[in-house]
Amino acid sequence: MKLVIVSIFSKNENPIAKKFGESIIHHFQNAGKLNEIVVITNSDFPVSLSEKNLKIIPDHTFDGLKNSLKVLKIIRREKPDAIYFNIDFLDQNIKTGIYFFKFLIPIFFSFKKVPSILFLNNYREELDLNHAKFSGDYFNAKGFKIKKYILFKILPKVNLVSLPNSKDFNSFHKNYPNYPLKHSPYVRTVRSSLPNFLNDENDLLKINTYLGNKPHQELTFLVQALSNSKNINIEIALSTNPDTFVLENFISENNIPPTIKIVNYFSINYFEFIKNGKMVLFLNPLALKDKDLVLNVSLLGKPILAPNEKNASIQMREEGYSAHYYTPRNENSLYRGIFTVYNSKSYGFKLAKKNYSIASQNTLDTITSYYIDLYTNYNNKKKTTSLNNSKV
């Protein structure tokens, strides 16, 4: 089977989407059922991707009708058996947020009986009128809704729409219940063979920390809880948008103990960020609703600490995950929880192992296998139909 992958992103490229794009190409290469893979892209993929049954066609975009037609012509020239589109849903260079023509390409090939999967990054339910790029135009928002309606209600369906965010998946399914849909979360390239949250830096307690909608208040709470731990070096590792929380201001305004270091890894590769650290701390229960974040943390064998608030703990348990729960807004409870996990290797391992087992049910291996099975089944059905028609 010959697969064409169209991996073209907007100018404001999402680094997570790019990393995921590299990862899934690797997994398609290693699946063993594809004879040839052609990647049409505008992204700078590493040279290592060119090693095996793979051809990369660089420097292509969807900017303007002319460039989009070039992409269409290249796909037709390659004569693929299946196509995987990894593209951005929202385009900030378009006033209505959607560049309509690029979505007609996968629809065209699905109509031509070439099985096509449409993986959508940065899907939006509505256009954010407060965003500077869209200038707050009421009519742009209307145009956005009309285009979505035409794409997903009127035009022929692609074989599958795949969304990386569980919230977007639920929203899309609610609005378009008859559209073939799959939740395919951003997951990292390779799973740990065994959960192992301990690293070689035994003199450093590194806590991957996720803040909520009150970052200043939540981080103050954590620093105060850790202020009595004087015999160990602690790194509080954040992944917080600097546009909403300026870490330098927080540090200058607060008396941080010398044993505590706070670093914001927001600009660093997300997958590398969650790979490090001895545990993952959620300071706001809302962050636990990000199922994809919990999945990635669990795949890396990280024990989770979470506030024991009713809805958050119930959701975690319903999905099969484990966590050490602390009492919200109670510094002593948080302190005891952190050092219970840190000092008890067996307990931390137990938490990590259970979560790893649950998260392993949804990995890039299972996702790419699902895609390839869909392609194979569709093409086999097409051959059977064609054979039966020839006999008539």
XYZ file of C-alpha atoms in Angstrom:
392
model
C 0.000 0.000 0.000
C 1.213 3.479 -0.886
C 0.381 6.232 1.607
C 0.594 9.965 0.974
C 0.862 12.118 4.118
C 0.011 15.793 3.737
C 1.594 17.441 6.770
C 1.191 21.169 6.137
C 0.808 23.647 8.983
C -0.073 27.334 9.175
C 2.606 29.982 9.745
C 1.988 29.925 13.507
C 3.095 26.321 13.721
C 2.163 24.412 16.861
C 5.358 22.654 18.102
C 3.295 19.853 19.629
C 1.540 19.244 16.308
C 4.885 19.155 14.497
C 6.384 16.693 16.980
C 3.299 14.517 16.722
C 3.566 14.722 12.930
C 7.136 13.398 13.077
C 6.143 10.673 15.507
C 3.248 9.332 13.495
C 5.380 9.226 10.320
C 7.887 7.064 12.217
C 5.095 4.739 13.295
C 3.663 4.482 9.793
C 7.186 3.605 8.582
C 7.560 0.867 11.174
C 4.065 -0.569 10.747
C 5.283 -3.050 8.117
C 2.151 -2.823 5.944
C 3.094 0.188 3.822
C 5.348 -0.247 0.808
C 5.882 3.454 0.242
C 5.214 6.707 2.096
C 5.266 10.145 0.478
C 5.192 13.219 2.731
C 4.139 16.577 1.292
C 5.054 19.242 3.816
C 6.166 22.745 4.668
C 7.787 21.617 7.915
C 11.496 20.961 8.471
C 11.391 17.296 9.387
C 14.685 15.722 10.498
C 16.893 13.906 7.997
C 16.362 10.653 9.912
C 12.855 10.470 8.478
C 14.290 9.849 5.006
C 15.894 6.529 5.902
C 13.168 3.999 5.190
C 10.569 3.628 2.385
C 9.953 7.375 2.557
C 10.042 10.312 0.156
C 9.678 13.875 1.439
C 8.411 16.611 -0.892
C 9.175 19.885 0.935
C 8.242 23.551 0.631
C 4.543 23.254 -0.111
C 1.761 25.273 1.474
C -1.967 25.913 1.220
C -1.402 29.676 0.901
C -3.646 30.765 -1.934
C -5.522 28.785 -4.548
C -2.454 28.294 -6.757
C -0.401 26.602 -4.026
C -3.348 24.462 -2.945
C -3.824 23.267 -6.525
C -0.137 22.306 -6.619
C -0.663 20.077 -3.587
C -3.706 18.509 -5.248
C -1.741 17.826 -8.446
C 1.170 16.257 -6.536
C -1.175 13.880 -4.715
C -2.813 12.855 -7.991
C 0.611 12.336 -9.584
C 1.694 10.032 -6.752
C -1.425 7.826 -7.204
C -1.749 6.838 -3.548
C -3.798 3.980 -2.142
C -4.573 6.093 0.937
C -4.033 9.644 2.229
C -3.455 11.058 5.709
C -3.978 14.814 6.067
C -2.321 16.350 9.155
C -3.338 20.005 8.904
C -4.499 22.992 10.928
C -8.218 23.632 11.135
C -7.923 27.298 12.065
C -5.936 29.606 9.805
C -5.234 32.979 11.402
C -4.386 34.556 8.054
C -8.001 34.155 6.925
C -10.556 36.606 8.309
C -13.184 33.906 8.739
C -10.632 31.528 10.277
C -11.057 28.766 7.675
C -9.293 28.465 4.331
C -12.060 26.593 2.565
C -10.217 25.150 -0.415
C -7.670 23.049 1.485
C -10.539 21.037 3.001
C -11.948 20.332 -0.437
C -8.793 18.329 -1.259
C -9.432 15.433 1.193
C -13.140 15.560 0.295
C -12.216 15.295 -3.394
C -10.088 12.188 -2.860
C -12.646 10.532 -0.613
C -15.201 11.142 -3.365
C -12.723 9.556 -5.821
C -12.679 6.431 -3.583
C -9.181 7.039 -2.182
C -9.571 6.551 1.599
C -8.651 9.775 3.381
C -8.198 10.617 7.043
C -8.322 14.247 8.142
C -6.377 14.941 11.349
C -7.269 18.451 12.547
C -4.972 20.489 14.758
C -6.325 23.556 16.626
C -9.987 22.801 15.941
C -12.359 25.515 17.194
C -16.047 25.398 17.927
C -16.382 29.143 17.437
C -14.225 31.977 16.149
C -12.642 34.034 18.920
C -13.757 37.562 18.108
C -11.349 38.969 20.674
C -8.380 37.640 18.741
C -6.510 40.471 17.045
C -6.169 38.542 13.795
C -9.955 38.418 13.368
C -10.549 42.078 14.308
C -13.732 41.342 16.229
C -15.844 41.254 13.068
C -19.316 39.807 13.667
C -19.614 38.845 9.992
C -16.328 36.906 10.115
C -17.801 34.764 12.881
C -20.886 34.157 10.762
C -18.687 33.203 7.798
C -16.794 30.784 10.049
C -20.017 29.028 11.070
C -21.311 28.872 7.508
C -18.081 27.317 6.231
C -18.136 24.722 9.013
C -21.741 23.892 8.221
C -20.963 23.402 4.526
C -17.857 21.311 5.243
C -19.367 18.918 7.762
C -23.096 18.965 6.950
C -23.463 19.425 3.192
C -20.325 18.251 1.347
C -19.421 14.558 1.029
C -17.685 13.136 4.095
C -14.044 12.149 4.327
C -13.537 8.622 5.618
C -12.520 9.805 9.071
C -11.966 13.033 11.000
C -9.451 12.639 13.801
C -9.102 15.140 16.653
C -6.291 15.258 19.242
C -8.204 17.017 22.013
C -10.927 15.155 23.919
C -12.925 18.337 24.517
C -12.930 19.137 20.785
C -13.818 15.525 20.007
C -16.891 15.697 22.248
C -17.925 19.053 20.810
C -17.535 17.892 17.202
C -19.464 14.686 17.868
C -22.300 16.635 19.484
C -22.648 18.953 16.474
C -21.997 16.358 13.755
C -23.112 13.009 15.247
C -23.186 11.223 11.883
C -19.643 12.155 10.879
C -17.036 9.359 11.174
C -14.817 10.504 14.037
C -11.938 9.330 16.228
C -10.130 10.801 19.213
C -6.387 10.477 18.513
C -4.523 12.315 21.288
C -1.073 13.803 20.926
C 1.125 11.073 22.374
C 4.884 10.870 22.558
C 7.087 8.870 20.199
C 8.177 5.951 22.376
C 6.700 4.598 25.575
C 8.915 3.743 28.522
C 9.322 -0.034 28.592
C 8.607 0.106 32.319
C 7.367 2.965 34.455
C 10.383 4.579 36.105
C 9.802 7.941 37.690
C 13.170 7.955 39.478
C 16.102 9.589 37.723
C 19.814 9.777 38.540
C 19.543 13.146 40.250
C 18.596 11.802 43.660
C 19.609 15.071 45.313
C 17.055 17.018 43.234
C 13.297 16.796 43.638
C 11.868 17.940 40.313
C 8.113 18.458 40.275
C 6.343 18.928 36.953
C 3.644 21.389 37.954
C 0.464 22.388 36.141
C -1.224 25.602 37.200
C -4.826 26.594 36.635
C -6.664 29.868 36.158
C -5.105 31.468 39.270
C -1.392 30.841 38.646
C -0.019 33.430 41.087
C -2.164 32.180 43.955
C -1.556 28.502 43.171
C 2.222 28.844 42.865
C 2.355 30.840 46.108
C 0.512 27.993 47.798
C 3.069 25.460 46.500
C 6.121 27.539 47.486
C 4.756 28.041 50.985
C 4.046 24.324 51.327
C 7.662 23.507 50.376
C 9.351 26.318 52.314
C 10.191 24.070 55.290
C 12.044 21.471 53.202
C 15.552 22.819 53.824
C 17.716 19.748 53.225
C 16.767 19.027 49.618
C 17.027 20.957 46.374
C 13.678 21.349 44.629
C 12.887 22.385 41.066
C 9.324 23.446 40.329
C 9.013 22.866 36.595
C 6.178 24.802 34.955
C 4.685 24.768 31.480
C 2.748 28.038 31.613
C 2.068 30.561 28.870
C 4.212 33.634 29.666
C 1.499 35.842 28.162
C -0.775 34.943 31.073
C 1.805 34.470 33.832
C 5.196 36.215 34.031
C 7.435 34.040 36.191
C 10.127 36.703 36.575
C 7.619 39.045 38.206
C 6.487 36.335 40.591
C 10.065 35.572 41.661
C 10.927 39.243 42.202
C 7.791 39.818 44.272
C 8.234 36.798 46.546
C 10.893 35.587 48.937
C 11.759 32.224 47.366
C 13.918 29.957 49.581
C 17.379 29.313 48.065
C 16.686 25.568 47.906
C 13.737 26.127 45.559
C 14.229 26.846 41.868
C 11.316 27.677 39.560
C 11.672 27.199 35.783
C 9.106 27.713 33.042
C 9.571 25.198 30.210
C 6.718 26.575 28.117
C 8.927 27.293 25.091
C 10.648 23.906 25.342
C 9.317 20.860 23.539
C 6.295 19.623 25.477
C 7.257 15.978 25.094
C 10.712 16.611 26.508
C 9.234 18.596 29.390
C 7.014 15.793 30.689
C 9.809 13.232 30.281
C 11.705 14.708 33.234
C 10.816 15.036 36.876
C 9.903 12.630 39.658
C 6.194 13.369 39.818
C 3.434 15.470 38.286
C 1.489 17.895 40.438
C -1.869 19.375 39.504
C -2.670 22.479 41.522
C -6.057 23.021 39.923
C -8.654 20.278 39.326
C -9.603 21.828 35.977
C -6.274 20.696 34.522
C -7.254 17.089 35.227
C -10.014 17.443 32.639
C -7.294 17.524 29.980
C -7.424 13.790 29.314
C -4.598 14.003 26.776
C -2.269 15.556 29.343
C -3.074 12.821 31.860
C -2.503 10.227 29.132
C 0.951 11.546 28.204
C 2.043 11.870 31.823
C 0.908 8.310 32.504
C 2.682 6.882 29.452
C 5.934 8.160 30.912
C 5.382 6.436 34.223
C 4.874 9.532 36.356
C 2.963 9.349 39.651
C 0.279 12.023 39.865
C -0.638 14.287 42.779
C -4.029 15.972 42.553
C -6.371 18.048 44.714
C -9.051 15.923 46.349
C -11.990 17.783 44.937
C -15.056 15.697 44.227
C -15.457 16.027 40.465
C -11.744 15.687 39.687
C -11.176 12.578 41.811
C -14.354 10.901 40.543
C -13.355 11.513 36.922
C -9.853 10.137 37.490
C -11.204 6.990 39.110
C -13.889 6.456 36.482
C -11.224 6.463 33.791
C -9.102 3.999 35.767
C -6.292 6.357 36.788
C -4.730 6.614 40.230
C -3.341 9.627 42.068
C -2.214 10.671 45.504
C -4.839 13.173 46.612
C -4.137 16.102 48.908
C -6.549 18.465 50.644
C -6.990 21.663 48.561
C -5.611 24.845 50.111
C -3.983 22.848 52.904
C -0.196 23.367 52.842
C 0.549 20.529 55.280
C -1.500 18.072 53.240
C 0.301 19.024 50.020
C 3.716 18.833 51.708
C 2.978 15.371 53.127
C 1.694 14.184 49.758
C 4.795 15.299 47.849
C 7.220 13.692 50.257
C 5.128 10.540 50.654
C 5.503 9.932 46.923
C 9.137 11.080 46.907
C 10.285 8.942 49.849
C 8.322 5.797 49.052
C 9.649 4.301 45.825
C 7.225 1.378 45.976
C 4.194 3.652 46.395
C 5.229 5.968 43.545
C 5.923 2.965 41.340
C 2.497 1.503 42.154
C 0.746 4.723 41.123
C 2.818 5.024 37.947
C 2.390 1.376 36.945
C -1.415 1.454 37.138
C -1.658 4.665 35.124
C 0.834 3.382 32.564
C -1.307 0.293 32.051
C -4.441 2.374 31.434
C -2.717 4.880 29.136
C -1.026 2.126 27.091
C -4.386 1.264 25.599
C -4.211 4.438 23.482
C -0.746 4.919 21.986
C 0.682 5.790 18.583
C 1.027 2.058 17.885
C -2.689 1.499 18.386
C -3.633 4.704 16.559
C -1.578 3.958 13.423
C -2.786 0.337 13.435
C -6.360 1.621 13.517
C -5.669 3.942 10.571
C -3.986 1.234 8.492
C -6.820 -1.211 9.182
C -9.308 1.435 8.046
C -7.356 2.001 4.825
C -6.984 -1.736 4.195
C -10.620 -2.575 4.865
C -11.841 0.231 2.633
C -9.555 -0.760 -0.247
C -10.471 -4.451 0.088
C -14.152 -3.529 0.016
C -13.542 -1.359 -3.039
C -11.778 -4.248 -4.843
C -14.592 -6.630 -3.986
C -17.218 -4.204 -5.260
C -15.260 -3.626 -8.455
C -14.859 -7.384 -9.007
C -18.538 -8.037 -8.487
C -19.473 -5.238 -10.895
C -17.171 -6.676 -13.564
C -18.961 -10.021 -13.330
C -22.356 -8.467 -13.942
